[in-house]
PDBQT receptor file of N, H, CA, C and O in Angstrom, charges set to zero:
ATOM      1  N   UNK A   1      59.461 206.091  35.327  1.00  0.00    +0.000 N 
ATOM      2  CA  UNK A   1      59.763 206.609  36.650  1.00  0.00    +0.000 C 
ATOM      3  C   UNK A   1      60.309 205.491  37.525  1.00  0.00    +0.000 C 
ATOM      4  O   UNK A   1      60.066 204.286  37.459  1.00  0.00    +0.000 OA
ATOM      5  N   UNK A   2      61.017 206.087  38.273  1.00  0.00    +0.000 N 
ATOM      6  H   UNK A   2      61.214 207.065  38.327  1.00  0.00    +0.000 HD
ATOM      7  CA  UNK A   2      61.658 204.585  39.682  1.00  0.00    +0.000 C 
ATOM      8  C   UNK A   2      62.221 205.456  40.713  1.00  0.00    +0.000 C 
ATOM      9  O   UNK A   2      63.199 206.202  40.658  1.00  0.00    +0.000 OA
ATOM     10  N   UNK A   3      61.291 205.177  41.795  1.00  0.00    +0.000 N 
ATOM     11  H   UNK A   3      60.496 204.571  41.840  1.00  0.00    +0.000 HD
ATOM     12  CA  UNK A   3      61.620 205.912  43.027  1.00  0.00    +0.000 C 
ATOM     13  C   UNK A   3      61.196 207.780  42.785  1.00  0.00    +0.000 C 
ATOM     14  O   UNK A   3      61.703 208.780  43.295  1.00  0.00    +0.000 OA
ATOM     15  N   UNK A   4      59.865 207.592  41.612  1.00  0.00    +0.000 N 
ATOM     16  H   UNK A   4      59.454 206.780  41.198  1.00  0.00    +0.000 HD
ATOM     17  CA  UNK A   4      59.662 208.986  41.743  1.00  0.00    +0.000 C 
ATOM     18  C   UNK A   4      60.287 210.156  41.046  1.00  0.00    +0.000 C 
ATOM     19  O   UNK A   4      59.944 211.338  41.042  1.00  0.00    +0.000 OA
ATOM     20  N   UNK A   5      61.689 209.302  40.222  1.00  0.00    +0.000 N 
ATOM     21  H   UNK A   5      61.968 208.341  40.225  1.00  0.00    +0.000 HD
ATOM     22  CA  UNK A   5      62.246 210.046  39.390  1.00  0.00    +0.000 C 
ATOM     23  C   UNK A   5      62.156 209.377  38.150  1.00  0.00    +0.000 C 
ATOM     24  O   UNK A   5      62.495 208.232  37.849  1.00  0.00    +0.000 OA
ATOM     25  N   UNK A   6      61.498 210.531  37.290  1.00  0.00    +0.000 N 
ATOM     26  H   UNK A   6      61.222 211.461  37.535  1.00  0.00    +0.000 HD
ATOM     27  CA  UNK A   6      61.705 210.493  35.697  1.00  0.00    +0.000 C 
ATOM     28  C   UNK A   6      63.078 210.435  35.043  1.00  0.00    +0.000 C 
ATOM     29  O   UNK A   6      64.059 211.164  35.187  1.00  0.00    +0.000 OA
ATOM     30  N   UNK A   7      62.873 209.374  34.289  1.00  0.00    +0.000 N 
ATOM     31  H   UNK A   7      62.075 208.782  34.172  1.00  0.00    +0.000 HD
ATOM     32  CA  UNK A   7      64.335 209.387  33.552  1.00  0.00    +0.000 C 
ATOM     33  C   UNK A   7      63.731 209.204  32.344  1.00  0.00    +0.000 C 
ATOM     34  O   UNK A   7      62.684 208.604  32.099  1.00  0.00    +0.000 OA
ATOM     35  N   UNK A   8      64.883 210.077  31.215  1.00  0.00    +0.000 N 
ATOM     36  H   UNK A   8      65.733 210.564  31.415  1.00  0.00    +0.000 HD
ATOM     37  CA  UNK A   8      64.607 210.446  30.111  1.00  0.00    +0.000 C 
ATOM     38  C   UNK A   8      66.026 210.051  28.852  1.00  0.00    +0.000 C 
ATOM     39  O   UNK A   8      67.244 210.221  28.806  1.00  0.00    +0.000 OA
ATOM     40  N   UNK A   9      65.034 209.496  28.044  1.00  0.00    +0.000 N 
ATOM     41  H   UNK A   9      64.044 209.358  28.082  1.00  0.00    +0.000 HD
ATOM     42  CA  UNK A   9      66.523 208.894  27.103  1.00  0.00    +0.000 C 
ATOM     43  C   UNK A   9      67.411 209.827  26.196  1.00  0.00    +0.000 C 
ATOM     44  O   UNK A   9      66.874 210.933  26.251  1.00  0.00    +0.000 OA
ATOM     45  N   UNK A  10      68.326 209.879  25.529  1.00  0.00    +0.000 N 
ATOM     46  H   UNK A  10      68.762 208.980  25.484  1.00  0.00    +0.000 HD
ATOM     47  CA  UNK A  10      69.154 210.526  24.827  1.00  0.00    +0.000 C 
ATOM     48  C   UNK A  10      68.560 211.311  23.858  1.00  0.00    +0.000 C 
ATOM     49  O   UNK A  10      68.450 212.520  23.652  1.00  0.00    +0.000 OA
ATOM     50  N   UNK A  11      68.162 210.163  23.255  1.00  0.00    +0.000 N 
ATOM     51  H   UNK A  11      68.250 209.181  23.422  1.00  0.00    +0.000 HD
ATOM     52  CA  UNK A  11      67.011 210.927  21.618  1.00  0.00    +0.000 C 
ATOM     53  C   UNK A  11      65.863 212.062  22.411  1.00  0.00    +0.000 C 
ATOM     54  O   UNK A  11      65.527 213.191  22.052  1.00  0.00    +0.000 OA
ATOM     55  N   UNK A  12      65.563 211.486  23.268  1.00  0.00    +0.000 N 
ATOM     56  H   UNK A  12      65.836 210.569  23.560  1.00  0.00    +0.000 HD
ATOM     57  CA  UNK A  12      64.432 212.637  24.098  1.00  0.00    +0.000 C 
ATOM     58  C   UNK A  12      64.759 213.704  24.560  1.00  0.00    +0.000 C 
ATOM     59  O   UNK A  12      64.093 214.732  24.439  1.00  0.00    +0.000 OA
ATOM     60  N   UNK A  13      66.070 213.588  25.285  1.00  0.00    +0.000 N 
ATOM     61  H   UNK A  13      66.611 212.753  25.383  1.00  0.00    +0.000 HD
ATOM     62  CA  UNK A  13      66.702 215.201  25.565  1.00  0.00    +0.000 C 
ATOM     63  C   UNK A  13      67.380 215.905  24.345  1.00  0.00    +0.000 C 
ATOM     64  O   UNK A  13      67.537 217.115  24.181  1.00  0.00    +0.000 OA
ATOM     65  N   UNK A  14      67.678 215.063  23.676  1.00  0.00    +0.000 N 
ATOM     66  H   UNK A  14      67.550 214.080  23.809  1.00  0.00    +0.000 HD
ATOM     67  CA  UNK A  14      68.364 216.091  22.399  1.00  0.00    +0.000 C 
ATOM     68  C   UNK A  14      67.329 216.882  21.812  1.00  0.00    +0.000 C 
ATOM     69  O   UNK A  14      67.335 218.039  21.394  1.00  0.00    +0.000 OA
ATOM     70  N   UNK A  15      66.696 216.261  21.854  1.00  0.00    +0.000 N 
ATOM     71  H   UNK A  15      66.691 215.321  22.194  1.00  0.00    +0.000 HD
ATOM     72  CA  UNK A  15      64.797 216.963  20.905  1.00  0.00    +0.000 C 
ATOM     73  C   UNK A  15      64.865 217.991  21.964  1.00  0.00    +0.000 C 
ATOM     74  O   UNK A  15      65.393 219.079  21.736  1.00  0.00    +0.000 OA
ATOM     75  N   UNK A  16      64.352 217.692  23.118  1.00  0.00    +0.000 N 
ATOM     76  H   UNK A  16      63.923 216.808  23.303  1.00  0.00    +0.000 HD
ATOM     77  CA  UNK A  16      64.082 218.608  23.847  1.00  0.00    +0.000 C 
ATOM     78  C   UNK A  16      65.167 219.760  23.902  1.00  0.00    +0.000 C 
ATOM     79  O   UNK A  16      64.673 220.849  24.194  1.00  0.00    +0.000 OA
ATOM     80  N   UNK A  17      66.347 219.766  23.717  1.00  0.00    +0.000 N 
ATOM     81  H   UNK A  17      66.749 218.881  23.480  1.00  0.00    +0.000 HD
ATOM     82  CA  UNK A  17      66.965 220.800  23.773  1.00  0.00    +0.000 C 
ATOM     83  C   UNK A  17      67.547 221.190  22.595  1.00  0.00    +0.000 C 
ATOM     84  O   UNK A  17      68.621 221.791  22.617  1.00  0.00    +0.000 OA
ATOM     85  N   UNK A  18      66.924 220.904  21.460  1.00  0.00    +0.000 N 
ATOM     86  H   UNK A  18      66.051 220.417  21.442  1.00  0.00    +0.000 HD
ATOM     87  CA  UNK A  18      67.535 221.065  20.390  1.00  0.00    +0.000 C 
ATOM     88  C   UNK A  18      69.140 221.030  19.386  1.00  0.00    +0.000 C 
ATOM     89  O   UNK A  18      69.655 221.565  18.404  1.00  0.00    +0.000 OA
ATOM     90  N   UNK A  19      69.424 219.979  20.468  1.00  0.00    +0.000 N 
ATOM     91  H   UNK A  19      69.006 219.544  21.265  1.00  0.00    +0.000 HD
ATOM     92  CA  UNK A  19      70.910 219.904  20.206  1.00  0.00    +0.000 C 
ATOM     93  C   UNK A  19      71.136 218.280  19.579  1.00  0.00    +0.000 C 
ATOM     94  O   UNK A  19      70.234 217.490  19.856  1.00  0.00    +0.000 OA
ATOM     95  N   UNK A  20      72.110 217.847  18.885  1.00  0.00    +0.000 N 
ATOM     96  H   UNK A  20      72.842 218.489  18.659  1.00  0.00    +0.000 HD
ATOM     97  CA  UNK A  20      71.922 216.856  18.522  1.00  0.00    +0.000 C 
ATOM     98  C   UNK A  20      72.554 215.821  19.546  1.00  0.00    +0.000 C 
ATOM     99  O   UNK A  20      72.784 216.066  20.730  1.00  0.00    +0.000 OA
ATOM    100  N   UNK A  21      72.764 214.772  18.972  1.00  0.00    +0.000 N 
ATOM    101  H   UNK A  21      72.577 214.573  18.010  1.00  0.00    +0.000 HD
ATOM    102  CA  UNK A  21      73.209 213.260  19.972  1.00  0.00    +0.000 C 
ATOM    103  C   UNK A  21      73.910 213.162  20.261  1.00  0.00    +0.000 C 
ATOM    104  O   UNK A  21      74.159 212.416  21.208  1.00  0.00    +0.000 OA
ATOM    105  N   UNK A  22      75.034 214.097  19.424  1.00  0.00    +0.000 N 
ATOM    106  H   UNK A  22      74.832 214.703  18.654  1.00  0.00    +0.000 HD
ATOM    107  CA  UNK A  22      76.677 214.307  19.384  1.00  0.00    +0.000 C 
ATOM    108  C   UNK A  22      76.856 215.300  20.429  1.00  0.00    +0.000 C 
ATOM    109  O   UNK A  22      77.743 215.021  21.236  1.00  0.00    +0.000 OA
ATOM    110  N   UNK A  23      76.220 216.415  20.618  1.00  0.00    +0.000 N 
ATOM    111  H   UNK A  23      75.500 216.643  19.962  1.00  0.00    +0.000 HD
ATOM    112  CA  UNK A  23      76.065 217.185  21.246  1.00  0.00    +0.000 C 
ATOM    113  C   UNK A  23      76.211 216.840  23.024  1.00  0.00    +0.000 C 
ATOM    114  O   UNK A  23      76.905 217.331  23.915  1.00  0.00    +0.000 OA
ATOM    115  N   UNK A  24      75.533 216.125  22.996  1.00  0.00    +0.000 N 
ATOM    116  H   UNK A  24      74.970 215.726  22.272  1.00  0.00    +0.000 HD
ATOM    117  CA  UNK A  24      75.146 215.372  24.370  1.00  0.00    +0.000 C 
ATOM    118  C   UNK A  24      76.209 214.441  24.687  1.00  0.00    +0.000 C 
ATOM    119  O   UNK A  24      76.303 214.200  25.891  1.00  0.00    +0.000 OA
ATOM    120  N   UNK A  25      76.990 213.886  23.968  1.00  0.00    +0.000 N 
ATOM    121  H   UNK A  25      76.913 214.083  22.990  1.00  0.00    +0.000 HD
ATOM    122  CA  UNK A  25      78.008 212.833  24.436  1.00  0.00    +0.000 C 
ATOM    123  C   UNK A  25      79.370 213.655  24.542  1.00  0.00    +0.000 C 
ATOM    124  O   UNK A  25      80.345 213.259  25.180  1.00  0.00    +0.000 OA
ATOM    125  N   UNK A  26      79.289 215.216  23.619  1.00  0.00    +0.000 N 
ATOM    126  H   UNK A  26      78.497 215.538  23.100  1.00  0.00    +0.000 HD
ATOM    127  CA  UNK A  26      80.618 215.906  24.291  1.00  0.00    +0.000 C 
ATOM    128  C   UNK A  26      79.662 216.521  25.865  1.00  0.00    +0.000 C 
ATOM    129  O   UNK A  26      80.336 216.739  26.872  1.00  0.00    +0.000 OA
ATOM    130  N   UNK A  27      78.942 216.626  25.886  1.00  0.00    +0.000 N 
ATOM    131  H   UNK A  27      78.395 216.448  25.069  1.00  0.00    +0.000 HD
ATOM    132  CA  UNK A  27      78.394 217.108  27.329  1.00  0.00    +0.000 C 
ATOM    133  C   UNK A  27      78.880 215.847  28.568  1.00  0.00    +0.000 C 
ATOM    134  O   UNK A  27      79.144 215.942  29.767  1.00  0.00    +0.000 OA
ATOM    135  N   UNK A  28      78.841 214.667  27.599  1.00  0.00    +0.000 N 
ATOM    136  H   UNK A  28      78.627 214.590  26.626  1.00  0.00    +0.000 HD
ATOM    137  CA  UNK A  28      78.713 213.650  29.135  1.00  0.00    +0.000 C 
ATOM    138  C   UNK A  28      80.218 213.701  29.138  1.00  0.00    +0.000 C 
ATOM    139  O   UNK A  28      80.822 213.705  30.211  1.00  0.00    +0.000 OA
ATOM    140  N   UNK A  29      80.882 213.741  27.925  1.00  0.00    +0.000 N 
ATOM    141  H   UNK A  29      80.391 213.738  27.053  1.00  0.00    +0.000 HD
ATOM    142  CA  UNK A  29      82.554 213.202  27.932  1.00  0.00    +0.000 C 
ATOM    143  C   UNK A  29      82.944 214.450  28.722  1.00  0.00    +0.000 C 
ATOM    144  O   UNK A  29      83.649 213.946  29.596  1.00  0.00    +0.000 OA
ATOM    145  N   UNK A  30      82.926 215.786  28.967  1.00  0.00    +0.000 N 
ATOM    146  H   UNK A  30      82.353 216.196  28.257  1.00  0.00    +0.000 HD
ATOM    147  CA  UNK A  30      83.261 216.689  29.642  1.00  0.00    +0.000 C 
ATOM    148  C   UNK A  30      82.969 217.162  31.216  1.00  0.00    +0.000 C 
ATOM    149  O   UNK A  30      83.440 218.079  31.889  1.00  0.00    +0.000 OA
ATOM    150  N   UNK A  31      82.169 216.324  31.448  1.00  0.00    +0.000 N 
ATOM    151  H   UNK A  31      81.786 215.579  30.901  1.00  0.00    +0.000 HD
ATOM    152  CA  UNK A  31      81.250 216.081  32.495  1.00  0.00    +0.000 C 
ATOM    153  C   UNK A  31      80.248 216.877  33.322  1.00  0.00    +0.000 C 
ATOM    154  O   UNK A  31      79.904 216.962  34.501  1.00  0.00    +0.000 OA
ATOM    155  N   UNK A  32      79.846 217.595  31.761  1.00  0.00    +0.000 N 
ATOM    156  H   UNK A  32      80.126 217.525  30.803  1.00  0.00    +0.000 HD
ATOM    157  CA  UNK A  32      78.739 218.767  32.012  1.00  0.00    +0.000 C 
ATOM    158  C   UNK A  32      77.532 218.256  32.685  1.00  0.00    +0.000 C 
ATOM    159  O   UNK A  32      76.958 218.759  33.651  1.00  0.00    +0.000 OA
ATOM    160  N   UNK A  33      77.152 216.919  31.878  1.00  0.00    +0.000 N 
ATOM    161  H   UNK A  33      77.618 216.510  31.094  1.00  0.00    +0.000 HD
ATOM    162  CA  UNK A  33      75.881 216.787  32.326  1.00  0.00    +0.000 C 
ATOM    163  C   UNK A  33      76.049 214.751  33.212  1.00  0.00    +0.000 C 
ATOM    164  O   UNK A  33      76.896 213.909  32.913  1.00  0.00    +0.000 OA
ATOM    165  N   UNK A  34      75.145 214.641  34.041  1.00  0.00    +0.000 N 
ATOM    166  H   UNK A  34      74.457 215.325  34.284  1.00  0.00    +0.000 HD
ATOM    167  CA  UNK A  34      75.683 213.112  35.053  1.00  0.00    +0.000 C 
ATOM    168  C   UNK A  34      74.531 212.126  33.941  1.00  0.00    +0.000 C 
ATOM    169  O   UNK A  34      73.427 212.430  33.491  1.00  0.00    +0.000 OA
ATOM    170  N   UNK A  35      74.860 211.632  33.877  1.00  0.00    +0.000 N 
ATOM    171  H   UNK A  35      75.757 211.384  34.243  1.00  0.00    +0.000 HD
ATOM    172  CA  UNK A  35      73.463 210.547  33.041  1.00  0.00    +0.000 C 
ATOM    173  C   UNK A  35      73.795 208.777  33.846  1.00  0.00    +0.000 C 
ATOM    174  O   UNK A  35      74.524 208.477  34.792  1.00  0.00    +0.000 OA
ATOM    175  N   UNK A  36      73.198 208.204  33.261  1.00  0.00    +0.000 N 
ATOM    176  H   UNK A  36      72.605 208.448  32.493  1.00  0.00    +0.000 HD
ATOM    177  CA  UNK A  36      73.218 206.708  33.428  1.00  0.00    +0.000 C 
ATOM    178  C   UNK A  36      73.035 205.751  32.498  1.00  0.00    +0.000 C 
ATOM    179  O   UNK A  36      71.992 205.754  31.845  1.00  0.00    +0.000 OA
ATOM    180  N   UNK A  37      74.092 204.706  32.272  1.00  0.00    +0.000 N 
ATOM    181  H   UNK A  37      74.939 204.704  32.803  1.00  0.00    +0.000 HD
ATOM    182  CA  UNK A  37      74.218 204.180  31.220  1.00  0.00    +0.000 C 
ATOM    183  C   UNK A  37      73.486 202.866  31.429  1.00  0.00    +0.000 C 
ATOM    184  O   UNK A  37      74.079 202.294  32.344  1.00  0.00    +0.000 OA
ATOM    185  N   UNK A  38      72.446 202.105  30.993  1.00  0.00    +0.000 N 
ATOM    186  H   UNK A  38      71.964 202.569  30.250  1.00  0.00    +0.000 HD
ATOM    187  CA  UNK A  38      71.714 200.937  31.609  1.00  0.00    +0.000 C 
ATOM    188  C   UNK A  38      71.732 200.010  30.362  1.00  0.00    +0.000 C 
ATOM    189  O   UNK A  38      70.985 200.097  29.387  1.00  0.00    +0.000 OA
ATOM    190  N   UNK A  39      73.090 198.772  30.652  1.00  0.00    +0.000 N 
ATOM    191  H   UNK A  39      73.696 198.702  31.444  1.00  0.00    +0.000 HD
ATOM    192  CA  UNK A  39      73.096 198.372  29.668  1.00  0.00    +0.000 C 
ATOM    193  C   UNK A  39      73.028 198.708  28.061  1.00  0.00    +0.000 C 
ATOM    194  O   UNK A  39      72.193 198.399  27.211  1.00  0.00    +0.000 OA
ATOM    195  N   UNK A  40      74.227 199.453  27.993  1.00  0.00    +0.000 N 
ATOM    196  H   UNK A  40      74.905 199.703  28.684  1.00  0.00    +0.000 HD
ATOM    197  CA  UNK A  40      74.285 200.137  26.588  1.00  0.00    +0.000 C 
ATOM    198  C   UNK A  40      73.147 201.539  26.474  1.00  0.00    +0.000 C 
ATOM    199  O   UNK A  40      73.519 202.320  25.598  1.00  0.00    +0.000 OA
ATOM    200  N   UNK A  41      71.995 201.929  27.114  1.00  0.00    +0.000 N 
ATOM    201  H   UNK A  41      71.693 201.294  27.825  1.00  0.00    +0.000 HD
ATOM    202  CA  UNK A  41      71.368 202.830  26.859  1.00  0.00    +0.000 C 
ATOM    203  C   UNK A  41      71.450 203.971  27.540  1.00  0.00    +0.000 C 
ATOM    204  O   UNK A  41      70.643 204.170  28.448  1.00  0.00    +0.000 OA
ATOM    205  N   UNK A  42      72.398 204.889  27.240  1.00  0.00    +0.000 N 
ATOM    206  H   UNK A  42      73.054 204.728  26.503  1.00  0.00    +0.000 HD
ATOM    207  CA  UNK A  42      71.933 206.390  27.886  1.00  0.00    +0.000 C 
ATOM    208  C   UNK A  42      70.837 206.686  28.741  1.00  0.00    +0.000 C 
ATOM    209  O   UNK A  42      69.802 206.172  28.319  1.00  0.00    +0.000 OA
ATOM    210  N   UNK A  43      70.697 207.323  29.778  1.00  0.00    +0.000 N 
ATOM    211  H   UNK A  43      71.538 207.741  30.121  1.00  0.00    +0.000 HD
ATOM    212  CA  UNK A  43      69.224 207.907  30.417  1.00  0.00    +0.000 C 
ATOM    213  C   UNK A  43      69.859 208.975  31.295  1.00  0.00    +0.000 C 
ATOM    214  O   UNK A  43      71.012 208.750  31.664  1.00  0.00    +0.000 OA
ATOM    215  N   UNK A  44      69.441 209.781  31.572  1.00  0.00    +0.000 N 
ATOM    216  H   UNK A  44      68.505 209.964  31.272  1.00  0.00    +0.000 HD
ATOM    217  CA  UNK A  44      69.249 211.007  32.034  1.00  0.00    +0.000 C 
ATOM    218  C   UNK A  44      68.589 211.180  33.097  1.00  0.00    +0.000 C 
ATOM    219  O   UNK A  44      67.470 210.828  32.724  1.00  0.00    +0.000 OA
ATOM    220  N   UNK A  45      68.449 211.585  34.561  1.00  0.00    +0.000 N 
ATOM    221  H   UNK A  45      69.358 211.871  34.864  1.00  0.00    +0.000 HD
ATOM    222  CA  UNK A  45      67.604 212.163  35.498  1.00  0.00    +0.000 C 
ATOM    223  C   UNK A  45      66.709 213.595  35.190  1.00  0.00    +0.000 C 
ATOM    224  O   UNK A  45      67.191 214.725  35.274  1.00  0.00    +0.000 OA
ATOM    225  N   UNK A  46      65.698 213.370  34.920  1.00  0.00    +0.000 N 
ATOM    226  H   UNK A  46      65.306 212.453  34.852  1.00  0.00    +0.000 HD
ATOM    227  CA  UNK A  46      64.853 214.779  34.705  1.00  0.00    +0.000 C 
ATOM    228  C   UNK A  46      65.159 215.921  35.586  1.00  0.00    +0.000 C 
ATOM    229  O   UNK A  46      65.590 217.042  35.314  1.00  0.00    +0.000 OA
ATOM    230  N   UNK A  47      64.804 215.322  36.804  1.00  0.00    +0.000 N 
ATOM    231  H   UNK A  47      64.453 214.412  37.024  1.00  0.00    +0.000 HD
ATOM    232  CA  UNK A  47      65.669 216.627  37.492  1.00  0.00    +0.000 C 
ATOM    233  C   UNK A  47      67.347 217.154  37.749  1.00  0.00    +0.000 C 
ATOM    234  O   UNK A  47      67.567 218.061  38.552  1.00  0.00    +0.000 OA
ATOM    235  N   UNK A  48      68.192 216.654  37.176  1.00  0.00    +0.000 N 
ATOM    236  H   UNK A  48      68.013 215.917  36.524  1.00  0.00    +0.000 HD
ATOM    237  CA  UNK A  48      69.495 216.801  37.037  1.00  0.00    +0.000 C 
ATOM    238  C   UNK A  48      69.855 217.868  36.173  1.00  0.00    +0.000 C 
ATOM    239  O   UNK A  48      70.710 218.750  36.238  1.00  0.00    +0.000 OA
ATOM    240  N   UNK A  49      68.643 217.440  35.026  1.00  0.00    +0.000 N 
ATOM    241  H   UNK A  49      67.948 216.723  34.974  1.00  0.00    +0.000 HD
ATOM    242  CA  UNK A  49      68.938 218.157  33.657  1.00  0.00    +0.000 C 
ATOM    243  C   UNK A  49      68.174 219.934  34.177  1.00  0.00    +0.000 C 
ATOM    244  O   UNK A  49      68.554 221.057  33.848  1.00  0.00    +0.000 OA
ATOM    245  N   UNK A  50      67.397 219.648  34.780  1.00  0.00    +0.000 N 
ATOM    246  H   UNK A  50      67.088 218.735  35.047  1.00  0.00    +0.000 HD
ATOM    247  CA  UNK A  50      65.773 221.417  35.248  1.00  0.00    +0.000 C 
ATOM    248  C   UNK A  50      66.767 221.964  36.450  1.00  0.00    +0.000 C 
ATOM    249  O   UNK A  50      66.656 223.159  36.724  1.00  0.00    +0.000 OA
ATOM    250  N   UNK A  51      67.985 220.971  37.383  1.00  0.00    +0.000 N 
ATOM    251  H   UNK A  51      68.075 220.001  37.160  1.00  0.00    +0.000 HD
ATOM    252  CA  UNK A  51      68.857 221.732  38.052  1.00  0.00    +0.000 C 
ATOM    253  C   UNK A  51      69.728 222.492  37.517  1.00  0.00    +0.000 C 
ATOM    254  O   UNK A  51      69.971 223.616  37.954  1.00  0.00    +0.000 OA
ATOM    255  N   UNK A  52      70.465 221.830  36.228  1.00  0.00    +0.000 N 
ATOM    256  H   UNK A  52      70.267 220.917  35.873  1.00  0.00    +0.000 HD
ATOM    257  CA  UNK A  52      71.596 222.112  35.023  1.00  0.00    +0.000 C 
ATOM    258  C   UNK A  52      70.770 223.464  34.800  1.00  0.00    +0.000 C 
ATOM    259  O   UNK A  52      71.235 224.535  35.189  1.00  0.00    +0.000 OA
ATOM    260  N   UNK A  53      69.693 223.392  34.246  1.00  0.00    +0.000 N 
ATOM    261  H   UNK A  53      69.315 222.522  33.930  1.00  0.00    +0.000 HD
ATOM    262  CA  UNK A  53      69.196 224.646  33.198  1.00  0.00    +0.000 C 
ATOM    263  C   UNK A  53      68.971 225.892  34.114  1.00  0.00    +0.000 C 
ATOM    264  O   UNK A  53      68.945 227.091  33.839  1.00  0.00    +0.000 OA
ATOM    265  N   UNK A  54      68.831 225.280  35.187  1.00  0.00    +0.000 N 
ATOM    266  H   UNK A  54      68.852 224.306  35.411  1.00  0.00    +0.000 HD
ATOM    267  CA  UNK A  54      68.296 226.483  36.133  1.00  0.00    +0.000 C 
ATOM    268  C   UNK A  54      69.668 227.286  36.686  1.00  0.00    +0.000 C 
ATOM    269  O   UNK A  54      69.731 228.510  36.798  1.00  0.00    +0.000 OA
ATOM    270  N   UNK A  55      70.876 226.243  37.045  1.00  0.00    +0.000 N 
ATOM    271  H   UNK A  55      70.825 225.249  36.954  1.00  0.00    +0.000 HD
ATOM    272  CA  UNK A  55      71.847 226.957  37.556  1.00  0.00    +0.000 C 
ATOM    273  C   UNK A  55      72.690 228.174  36.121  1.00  0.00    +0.000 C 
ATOM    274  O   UNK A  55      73.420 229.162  36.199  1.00  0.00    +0.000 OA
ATOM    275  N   UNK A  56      72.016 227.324  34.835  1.00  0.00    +0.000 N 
ATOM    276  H   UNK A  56      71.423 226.521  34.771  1.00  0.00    +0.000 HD
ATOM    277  CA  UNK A  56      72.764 228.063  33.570  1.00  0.00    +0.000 C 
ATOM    278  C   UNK A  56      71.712 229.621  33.113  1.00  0.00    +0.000 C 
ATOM    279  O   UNK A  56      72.024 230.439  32.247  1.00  0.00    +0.000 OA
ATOM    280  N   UNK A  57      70.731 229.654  33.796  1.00  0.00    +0.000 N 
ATOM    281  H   UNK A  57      70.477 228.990  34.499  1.00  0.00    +0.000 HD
ATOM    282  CA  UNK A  57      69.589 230.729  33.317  1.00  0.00    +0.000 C 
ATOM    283  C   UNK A  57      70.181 231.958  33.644  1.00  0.00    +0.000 C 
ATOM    284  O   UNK A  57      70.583 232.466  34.690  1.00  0.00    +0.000 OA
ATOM    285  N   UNK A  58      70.123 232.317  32.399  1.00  0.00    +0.000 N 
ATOM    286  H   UNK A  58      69.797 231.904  31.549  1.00  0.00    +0.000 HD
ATOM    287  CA  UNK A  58      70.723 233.871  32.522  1.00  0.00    +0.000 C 
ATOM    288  C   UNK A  58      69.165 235.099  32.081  1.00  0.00    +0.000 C 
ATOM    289  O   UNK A  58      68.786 235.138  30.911  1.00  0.00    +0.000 OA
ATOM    290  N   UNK A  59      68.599 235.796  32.946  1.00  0.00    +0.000 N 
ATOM    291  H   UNK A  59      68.907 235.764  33.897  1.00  0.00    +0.000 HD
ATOM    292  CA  UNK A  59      67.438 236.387  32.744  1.00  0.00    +0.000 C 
ATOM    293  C   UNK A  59      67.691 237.357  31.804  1.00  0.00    +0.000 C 
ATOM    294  O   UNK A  59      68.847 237.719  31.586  1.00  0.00    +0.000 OA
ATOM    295  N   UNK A  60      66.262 238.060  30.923  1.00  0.00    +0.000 N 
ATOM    296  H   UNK A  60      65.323 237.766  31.101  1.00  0.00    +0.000 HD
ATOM    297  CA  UNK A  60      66.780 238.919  30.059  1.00  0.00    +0.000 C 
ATOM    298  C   UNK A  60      66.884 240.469  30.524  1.00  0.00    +0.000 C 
ATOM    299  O   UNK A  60      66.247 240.937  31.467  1.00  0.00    +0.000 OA
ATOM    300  N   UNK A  61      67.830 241.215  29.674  1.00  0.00    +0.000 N 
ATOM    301  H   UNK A  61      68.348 240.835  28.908  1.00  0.00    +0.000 HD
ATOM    302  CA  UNK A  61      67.497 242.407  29.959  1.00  0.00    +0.000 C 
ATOM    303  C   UNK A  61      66.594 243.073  30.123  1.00  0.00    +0.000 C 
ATOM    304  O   UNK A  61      65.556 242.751  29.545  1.00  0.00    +0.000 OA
ATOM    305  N   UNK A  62      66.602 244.069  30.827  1.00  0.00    +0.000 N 
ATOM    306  H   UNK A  62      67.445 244.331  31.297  1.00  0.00    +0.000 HD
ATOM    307  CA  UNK A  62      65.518 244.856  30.821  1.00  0.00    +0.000 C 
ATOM    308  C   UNK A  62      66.380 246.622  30.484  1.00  0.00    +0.000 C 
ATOM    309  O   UNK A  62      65.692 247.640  30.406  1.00  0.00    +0.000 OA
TER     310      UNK A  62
């Protein structure tokens, strides 16, 4: 955490979303998703990613 925000690494969101590593770098190259690169390492804002999912939630039928 820094300043209260969780940041989360590459390998950790891919798990978490079941997509692979490759997956995630056409996301950043397209500029789906904002991340931060810290000295060679990918990281992610936790809440960037729960804003992403939330603006993409499509509810189910009923």
């Amino acid at each position: 955490m820094f300043n209260g925000i969780r940041y989360i690494s590459d390998s950790e969101l891919a798990n978490r979303l079941r997509v692979s590593k490759r997956t995630l770098a056409n996301y950043r190259a397209a500029g789906i998703l904002g991340y931060y690169n810290v000295e060679g390492k990918v990281i992610y804002a936790d809440c960037d990613i729960e804003d992403y999912l939330k603006d993409h939630y499509i509810p189910p039928f009923q």
